CSV table of C-alpha atoms and ligand atoms in Angstrom, one decimal:
chain,number,residue,atom,x,y,z
A,1,MET,CA,59.5,-32.1,-33.7
A,2,ARG,CA,60.6,-30.5,-37.0
A,3,ALA,CA,59.2,-27.3,-38.4
A,4,LEU,CA,60.0,-25.3,-41.6
A,5,LYS,CA,60.8,-21.8,-40.4
A,6,TYR,CA,60.7,-18.5,-42.3
A,7,LYS,CA,63.6,-16.3,-41.3
A,8,ASP,CA,63.8,-13.7,-44.0
A,9,THR,CA,63.4,-13.4,-47.8
A,10,TRP,CA,64.9,-16.6,-49.4
A,11,ASN,CA,65.9,-17.9,-46.0
A,12,LEU,CA,63.9,-20.9,-44.9
A,13,SER,CA,65.2,-23.7,-42.7
A,14,ILE,CA,64.1,-26.8,-40.9
A,15,GLU,CA,64.5,-26.5,-37.1
A,16,GLU,CA,63.9,-28.7,-34.2
A,17,VAL,CA,61.3,-27.2,-31.9
A,18,ASN,CA,59.2,-28.3,-28.8
A,19,ASP,CA,56.4,-30.7,-29.4
A,20,LEU,CA,52.9,-29.3,-29.1
A,21,HIS,CA,50.2,-30.6,-26.7
A,22,ALA,CA,46.5,-30.1,-26.1
A,23,GLU,CA,46.4,-27.7,-23.2
A,24,ALA,CA,43.1,-25.9,-23.5
A,25,PRO,CA,39.7,-27.8,-23.4
A,26,TYR,CA,39.0,-27.4,-27.1
A,27,ASP,CA,42.6,-27.9,-28.4
A,28,VAL,CA,43.3,-30.4,-31.1
A,29,ILE,CA,46.8,-31.5,-32.0
A,30,VAL,CA,47.2,-32.9,-35.6
A,31,ALA,CA,50.2,-34.9,-36.8
A,32,VAL,CA,50.5,-33.3,-40.3
A,33,SER,CA,50.5,-35.8,-43.2
A,34,TYR,CA,50.7,-33.5,-46.2
A,35,CYS,CA,50.9,-29.8,-46.8
A,36,GLY,CA,50.5,-28.1,-50.2
A,37,ILE,CA,52.9,-25.3,-51.3
A,38,CYS,CA,50.7,-22.3,-51.9
A,39,GLY,CA,51.5,-19.2,-54.0
A,40,THR,CA,51.4,-17.3,-50.7
A,41,ASP,CA,54.4,-19.5,-49.4
A,42,VAL,CA,56.3,-18.7,-52.6
A,43,GLY,CA,55.5,-15.0,-52.3
A,44,ILE,CA,56.7,-15.0,-48.6
A,45,ALA,CA,59.9,-16.9,-49.5
A,46,SER,CA,60.7,-14.7,-52.5
A,47,GLY,CA,59.8,-11.4,-50.9
A,48,ALA,CA,56.9,-10.7,-53.3
A,49,TYR,CA,54.4,-11.0,-50.5
A,50,PRO,CA,56.1,-9.6,-47.3
A,51,ALA,CA,53.4,-10.7,-44.9
A,52,ALA,CA,55.0,-13.3,-42.6
A,53,VAL,CA,56.5,-12.8,-39.2
A,54,SER,CA,60.1,-13.8,-39.0
A,55,GLY,CA,60.5,-17.1,-37.1
A,56,VAL,CA,57.0,-18.4,-38.0
A,57,THR,CA,56.5,-21.9,-39.2
A,58,LEU,CA,55.2,-21.7,-42.8
A,59,GLY,CA,52.3,-23.8,-44.3
A,60,HIS,CA,48.6,-23.7,-44.2
A,61,GLU,CA,47.1,-26.3,-46.8
A,62,ALA,CA,47.3,-29.4,-44.7
A,63,THR,CA,45.7,-32.7,-43.7
A,64,GLY,CA,46.8,-35.1,-40.9
A,65,ILE,CA,45.9,-37.4,-38.1
A,66,VAL,CA,44.5,-36.2,-34.7
A,67,VAL,CA,47.0,-37.3,-32.0
A,68,GLU,CA,45.8,-35.4,-28.9
A,69,ILE,CA,42.5,-33.6,-27.9
A,70,GLY,CA,41.4,-31.4,-25.1
A,71,GLU,CA,38.9,-32.6,-22.5
A,72,LYS,CA,35.9,-30.9,-24.1
A,73,VAL,CA,36.5,-31.8,-27.7
A,74,LYS,CA,33.5,-33.6,-29.1
A,75,ASN,CA,33.7,-33.7,-33.0
A,76,VAL,CA,37.0,-35.5,-33.4
A,77,ASN,CA,38.9,-38.4,-31.8
A,78,VAL,CA,42.5,-39.4,-31.6
A,79,GLY,CA,43.2,-41.3,-34.8
A,80,ASP,CA,40.8,-39.4,-37.1
A,81,ARG,CA,42.1,-38.3,-40.5
A,82,VAL,CA,41.3,-34.6,-40.8
A,83,VAL,CA,41.5,-31.5,-43.0
A,84,ILE,CA,42.7,-28.3,-41.3
A,85,ASN,CA,41.0,-25.0,-41.8
A,86,PRO,CA,44.0,-22.7,-41.2
A,87,THR,CA,42.2,-19.3,-41.0
A,88,PRO,CA,40.4,-18.8,-37.7
A,89,TYR,CA,38.5,-15.6,-37.2
A,90,CYS,CA,37.4,-13.9,-34.0
A,91,GLY,CA,33.6,-13.5,-34.8
A,92,LYS,CA,33.6,-10.3,-32.7
A,93,CYS,CA,35.3,-7.5,-34.7
A,94,ARG,CA,33.6,-5.2,-37.1
A,95,MET,CA,34.7,-7.2,-40.2
A,96,CYS,CA,33.5,-10.5,-38.7
A,97,GLN,CA,30.2,-9.0,-37.6
A,98,THR,CA,29.5,-7.6,-41.0
A,99,LEU,CA,30.0,-10.8,-43.0
A,100,ARG,CA,33.7,-10.3,-43.8
A,101,ILE,CA,35.5,-12.9,-41.8
A,102,ASN,CA,38.2,-13.1,-44.4
A,103,HIS,CA,39.3,-9.6,-43.2
A,104,CYS,CA,39.0,-10.3,-39.4
A,105,GLN,CA,40.8,-7.5,-37.7
A,106,ASN,CA,42.2,-9.8,-35.1
A,107,LYS,CA,43.8,-12.1,-37.6
A,108,PHE,CA,47.3,-11.2,-36.5
A,109,GLY,CA,48.7,-14.0,-34.4
A,110,THR,CA,46.2,-16.6,-35.7
A,111,GLU,CA,46.9,-16.9,-39.4
A,112,SER,CA,48.7,-20.2,-40.0
A,113,GLY,CA,52.0,-19.9,-41.8
A,114,VAL,CA,51.9,-16.1,-41.6
A,115,SER,CA,51.6,-15.0,-38.0
A,116,TYR,CA,50.9,-18.3,-36.3
A,117,ASP,CA,53.0,-21.4,-36.5
A,118,GLY,CA,51.7,-23.3,-39.6
A,119,THR,CA,51.6,-26.8,-41.0
A,120,TYR,CA,55.0,-27.6,-42.5
A,121,ALA,CA,55.7,-29.2,-39.1
A,122,ASP,CA,55.3,-32.6,-37.5
A,123,LEU,CA,52.6,-31.3,-35.3
A,124,TYR,CA,50.0,-28.4,-35.6
A,125,LYS,CA,47.8,-27.0,-32.9
A,126,THR,CA,44.3,-25.9,-33.6
A,127,THR,CA,40.8,-26.1,-32.0
A,128,GLN,CA,37.8,-28.4,-32.7
A,129,ASP,CA,36.0,-25.8,-34.8
A,130,PHE,CA,38.8,-25.9,-37.4
A,131,VAL,CA,39.2,-29.6,-38.3
A,132,TYR,CA,36.9,-31.7,-40.5
A,133,VAL,CA,37.0,-35.5,-40.5
A,134,LEU,CA,37.8,-37.0,-43.9
A,135,PRO,CA,35.8,-40.0,-45.0
A,136,GLU,CA,37.8,-43.2,-45.4
A,137,LYS,CA,37.7,-43.2,-49.2
A,138,VAL,CA,39.1,-39.6,-49.6
A,139,SER,CA,42.9,-39.4,-49.6
A,140,LEU,CA,44.8,-37.1,-47.3
A,141,LYS,CA,46.5,-35.7,-50.5
A,142,ALA,CA,43.1,-34.7,-52.0
A,143,GLY,CA,42.1,-33.1,-48.7
A,144,THR,CA,45.0,-30.6,-48.9
A,145,LEU,CA,43.2,-28.8,-51.8
A,146,THR,CA,40.3,-27.8,-49.5
A,147,GLU,CA,41.7,-24.5,-48.4
A,148,PRO,CA,42.7,-23.2,-51.9
A,149,LEU,CA,39.3,-24.4,-53.2
A,150,SER,CA,37.6,-22.6,-50.3
A,151,CYS,CA,39.4,-19.3,-51.4
A,152,ILE,CA,38.1,-19.8,-54.9
A,153,LEU,CA,34.5,-20.4,-53.8
A,154,THR,CA,34.8,-17.1,-51.9
A,155,GLY,CA,35.7,-15.4,-55.1
A,156,LEU,CA,33.1,-17.3,-57.2
A,157,ARG,CA,30.3,-16.0,-55.0
A,158,LYS,CA,31.1,-12.5,-56.2
A,159,ILE,CA,31.2,-13.5,-59.9
A,160,GLN,CA,27.7,-13.1,-61.3
A,161,PRO,CA,28.0,-12.9,-65.1
A,162,ALA,CA,25.0,-11.7,-67.0
A,163,THR,CA,24.7,-15.0,-68.9
A,164,MET,CA,26.0,-18.5,-68.7
A,165,THR,CA,27.2,-18.2,-72.3
A,166,ALA,CA,29.7,-15.5,-71.2
A,167,TYR,CA,33.0,-15.5,-73.0
A,168,SER,CA,35.2,-16.3,-70.0
A,169,TYR,CA,39.0,-16.5,-69.6
A,170,VAL,CA,41.2,-17.8,-66.8
A,171,PHE,CA,44.8,-16.7,-66.9
A,172,GLY,CA,47.4,-18.9,-65.2
A,173,ALA,CA,47.2,-22.7,-65.0
A,174,GLY,CA,48.6,-23.1,-61.5
A,175,PRO,CA,46.4,-24.8,-58.8
A,176,MET,CA,44.3,-21.6,-58.4
A,177,GLY,CA,43.7,-21.3,-62.2
A,178,LEU,CA,42.7,-24.9,-62.5
A,179,LEU,CA,40.4,-24.8,-59.4
A,180,TYR,CA,38.7,-21.7,-60.8
A,181,ILE,CA,38.2,-23.5,-64.1
A,182,TRP,CA,36.6,-26.4,-62.3
A,183,ALA,CA,34.5,-24.2,-60.1
A,184,LEU,CA,33.3,-22.0,-63.0
A,185,SER,CA,32.3,-25.0,-65.0
A,186,LEU,CA,30.1,-26.2,-62.1
A,187,LYS,CA,28.2,-22.9,-62.6
A,188,GLY,CA,27.7,-23.8,-66.3
A,189,ILE,CA,30.4,-21.5,-67.5
A,190,VAL,CA,33.1,-23.0,-69.8
A,191,PRO,CA,36.2,-20.8,-69.7
A,192,VAL,CA,39.3,-20.9,-71.8
A,193,LEU,CA,42.5,-21.3,-69.9
A,194,ILE,CA,45.7,-19.4,-70.9
A,195,GLU,CA,49.1,-20.3,-69.6
A,196,SER,CA,52.4,-19.1,-71.1
A,197,SER,CA,54.6,-21.7,-69.3
A,198,PRO,CA,54.9,-24.8,-71.4
A,199,SER,CA,55.5,-27.0,-68.4
A,200,ARG,CA,52.4,-25.7,-66.6
A,201,LEU,CA,50.3,-25.9,-69.8
A,202,GLU,CA,51.3,-29.6,-70.3
A,203,PHE,CA,50.2,-30.6,-66.8
A,204,ALA,CA,46.9,-28.6,-67.1
A,205,LYS,CA,45.9,-30.6,-70.1
A,206,THR,CA,45.6,-33.7,-67.9
A,207,CYS,CA,43.0,-32.3,-65.5
A,208,LEU,CA,40.5,-30.1,-67.3
A,209,PRO,CA,36.7,-30.4,-67.1
A,210,HIS,CA,34.8,-31.4,-70.2
A,211,GLY,CA,34.9,-28.8,-72.9
A,212,VAL,CA,37.7,-26.6,-71.5
A,213,ARG,CA,40.8,-26.1,-73.5
A,214,VAL,CA,44.2,-24.6,-72.6
A,215,TYR,CA,46.3,-22.3,-74.8
A,216,SER,CA,49.7,-20.6,-74.6
A,217,ASN,CA,48.4,-17.2,-75.7
A,218,LEU,CA,45.2,-15.1,-76.0
A,219,GLU,CA,45.2,-14.8,-79.8
A,220,GLU,CA,45.2,-18.5,-80.3
A,221,ALA,CA,42.6,-19.0,-77.6
A,222,LYS,CA,40.2,-16.5,-79.2
A,223,SER,CA,40.5,-17.9,-82.8
A,224,ASP,CA,40.5,-21.6,-81.9
A,225,PHE,CA,38.3,-21.8,-78.8
A,226,PHE,CA,35.7,-19.0,-79.6
A,227,LYS,CA,36.3,-19.1,-83.4
A,228,ASP,CA,36.5,-15.3,-83.3
A,229,VAL,CA,39.7,-13.3,-83.2
A,230,LYS,CA,37.8,-10.5,-81.6
A,231,ALA,CA,36.0,-12.7,-79.1
A,232,PRO,CA,34.8,-10.3,-76.3
A,233,MET,CA,36.0,-10.7,-72.7
A,234,ASP,CA,32.9,-11.0,-70.5
A,235,LEU,CA,34.7,-12.5,-67.6
A,236,VAL,CA,38.4,-12.6,-66.7
A,237,VAL,CA,40.0,-14.4,-63.8
A,238,ASP,CA,43.6,-13.2,-63.5
A,239,THR,CA,45.6,-15.5,-61.2
A,240,THR,CA,48.9,-13.8,-62.2
A,241,SER,CA,48.0,-10.3,-60.8
A,242,GLY,CA,49.8,-8.7,-63.8
A,243,LEU,CA,47.3,-8.3,-66.6
A,244,LEU,CA,44.8,-5.7,-65.7
A,245,GLU,CA,46.3,-2.8,-67.7
A,246,GLU,CA,46.9,-4.9,-70.8
A,247,LEU,CA,43.5,-6.5,-70.9
A,248,TYR,CA,41.5,-3.4,-69.7
A,249,PRO,CA,40.8,-2.1,-73.2
A,250,GLU,CA,39.5,-5.5,-74.3
A,251,LEU,CA,36.9,-5.9,-71.5
A,252,ALA,CA,33.4,-6.1,-72.9
A,253,CYS,CA,30.6,-3.8,-71.6
A,254,GLY,CA,29.3,-5.2,-68.4
A,255,SER,CA,32.2,-7.5,-67.9
A,256,ILE,CA,33.8,-8.8,-64.7
A,257,TYR,CA,37.5,-8.8,-64.0
A,258,MET,CA,38.6,-10.8,-60.9
A,259,SER,CA,42.2,-10.5,-59.7
A,260,ILE,CA,43.5,-13.0,-57.1
A,261,GLY,CA,47.3,-12.8,-57.4
A,262,LEU,CA,49.3,-11.5,-54.5
A,263,LYS,CA,52.1,-9.7,-56.4
A,264,GLN,CA,52.4,-5.9,-56.4
A,265,LYS,CA,51.8,-4.1,-59.6
A,266,LYS,CA,50.8,-0.4,-60.1
A,267,VAL,CA,48.7,0.2,-63.2
A,268,SER,CA,46.8,3.1,-64.7
A,269,ILE,CA,43.3,2.6,-66.1
A,270,ASP,CA,40.7,5.0,-67.6
A,271,THR,CA,38.0,5.6,-65.0
A,272,MET,CA,35.7,7.1,-67.6
A,273,GLN,CA,35.5,3.7,-69.2
A,274,LEU,CA,34.9,2.0,-65.9
A,275,ALA,CA,31.5,3.8,-65.8
A,276,ASP,CA,30.8,4.1,-69.5
A,277,LYS,CA,31.3,0.3,-70.0
A,278,SER,CA,29.8,-0.7,-66.7
A,279,LEU,CA,32.9,-2.7,-65.7
A,280,THR,CA,33.4,-4.6,-62.5
A,281,ILE,CA,36.9,-5.0,-61.3
A,282,MET,CA,37.4,-6.9,-58.1
A,283,GLY,CA,39.6,-9.0,-55.9
A,284,SER,CA,39.2,-11.8,-53.5
A,285,ILE,CA,41.2,-13.5,-50.7
A,286,ASP,CA,40.7,-16.3,-48.2
A,287,SER,CA,37.7,-18.1,-46.9
A,288,MET,CA,34.2,-16.8,-46.2
A,289,HIS,CA,31.3,-18.0,-44.1
A,290,GLY,CA,30.7,-21.6,-45.2
A,291,SER,CA,33.1,-21.7,-48.1
A,292,PHE,CA,35.5,-24.1,-46.4
A,293,ILE,CA,32.7,-26.7,-45.8
A,294,GLU,CA,31.5,-26.1,-49.3
A,295,ALA,CA,35.0,-26.9,-50.7
A,296,PHE,CA,35.2,-29.9,-48.4
A,297,HIS,CA,32.0,-31.4,-49.8
A,298,LEU,CA,33.0,-30.8,-53.4
A,299,ILE,CA,36.2,-32.7,-52.8
A,300,VAL,CA,34.7,-35.4,-50.6
A,301,LYS,CA,32.0,-36.1,-53.2
A,302,GLY,CA,34.5,-36.2,-56.0
A,303,VAL,CA,32.9,-33.3,-57.9
A,304,ILE,CA,36.3,-31.6,-58.0
A,305,PRO,CA,39.1,-34.1,-58.7
A,306,ALA,CA,41.5,-32.5,-56.2
A,307,GLU,CA,44.2,-35.2,-56.2
A,308,LYS,CA,44.6,-35.0,-60.0
A,309,LEU,CA,46.0,-31.5,-59.5
A,310,VAL,CA,48.9,-32.9,-57.4
A,311,SER,CA,52.0,-33.0,-59.6
A,312,HIS,CA,54.8,-33.6,-57.1
A,313,ILE,CA,55.3,-34.9,-53.5
A,314,TYR,CA,58.5,-34.3,-51.6
A,315,PRO,CA,59.5,-35.2,-48.0
A,316,LEU,CA,60.1,-32.2,-45.7
A,317,ASN,CA,63.9,-32.5,-45.9
A,318,GLU,CA,63.7,-31.9,-49.7
A,319,PHE,CA,61.7,-28.7,-49.3
A,320,LYS,CA,64.2,-26.8,-51.5
A,321,GLN,CA,63.5,-29.2,-54.4
A,322,ALA,CA,59.8,-28.9,-53.7
A,323,PHE,CA,59.9,-25.1,-54.0
A,324,ALA,CA,62.1,-25.4,-57.1
A,325,ALA,CA,59.5,-27.6,-58.8
A,326,ILE,CA,57.2,-24.6,-59.0
A,327,GLY,CA,60.0,-22.2,-59.9
A,328,CYS,CA,61.1,-20.8,-56.5
A,329,ASP,CA,64.8,-21.5,-56.3
A,330,LEU,CA,65.8,-20.9,-52.7
A,331,SER,CA,69.4,-21.8,-53.3
A,332,GLN,CA,70.0,-19.3,-56.1
A,333,LYS,CA,67.5,-16.8,-54.5
A,334,LYS,CA,65.5,-16.2,-57.6
A,335,MET,CA,62.4,-17.3,-59.5
A,336,THR,CA,63.2,-19.6,-62.4
A,337,LYS,CA,61.4,-21.2,-65.3
A,338,THR,CA,60.2,-24.7,-64.6
A,339,SER,CA,61.1,-27.6,-66.8
A,340,GLU,CA,58.9,-30.4,-65.6
A,341,PRO,CA,55.0,-30.4,-65.9
A,342,ASN,CA,53.8,-29.1,-62.6
A,343,CYS,CA,50.8,-27.9,-60.6
A,344,LYS,CA,50.2,-28.5,-56.9
A,345,VAL,CA,53.3,-29.6,-55.0
A,346,LEU,CA,52.9,-31.3,-51.6
A,347,ILE,CA,55.3,-31.7,-48.8
A,348,GLU,CA,55.0,-35.0,-47.1
A,349,MET,CA,55.5,-35.0,-43.3
A,350,ARG,CA,54.7,-38.6,-42.6
A,351,ALA,CA,55.8,-41.3,-45.1
A,352,GLY,CA,53.3,-43.9,-46.3
A,353,GLN,CA,50.0,-42.1,-45.6
B,1,LIG,ZN1,47.0,-21.3,-49.8
B,2,LIG,ZN1,37.2,-10.8,-36.4
């Protein structure tokens, strides 16, 4: 079978590896249909997020068809269309036992596409607790957005603004920014979206919830959306990981700043203001107890229009074009500006699903 391997920064390649089989009683083998390219994959490929083990198969946002099951598997059958939850946890370590499964201390060796062979492959091996059967009417493409949405719901649980009329801002109109916009709007909060890339902005316009607008800069957003050039910032979701220092002086008293990007940036902030203005600055990563099933339901019920966020689909052998579509140029070994409208890019493993 084929697998997209991470070797080193900027060095990914398709390799022929041994097929996977259900060996243990609860094993499930999935023939991958689609796998979304995540910011994490781009970070690994470009060296911005040096988390992956050399030689690992990348990919973690996938759906597919069950092709083999272990003898004790009860919840799925061969032929079922499934969504894969790619982040198992041990349930036994201190983090797992204190409601922090996203920081499981035994993650190493189990995290798909980072330390465990992931889903940019013809086959993926998991266990029955980490697959969910998709109803007939829900596409395998839509299902790939379950994992990123689950990460967002994890963050959303921590965001408790003082009022639903909070002046809220989401920076970055990639898949994470758009999913935050949708999730916040379910909570009754209507944020403004800010995206400096014209190609990202153009795509975002096509899949916003009612009442939400997207702008290329903060000034325009404040004056046009809030009709106030000094519009306070009660809630900020920063998907770029680069704006804390710049926006810090503008944060309203009692405001919340959520940072979810995985790019390094050292900043300096005034800690006196942190207390004096009752500011909350926080981060969030991965899935929490129940967030994956919550995300699955929101997509299955059509509450979040997941498939609309998909801008491109490429077969595995065109993975370089797929990464380039979101600005990760593996051939030139650099991040570039994108020219076409884009959001979530999928790699297709099996044609015609
Ligand atoms: Zn992801
Ligand atoms: Zn654990």
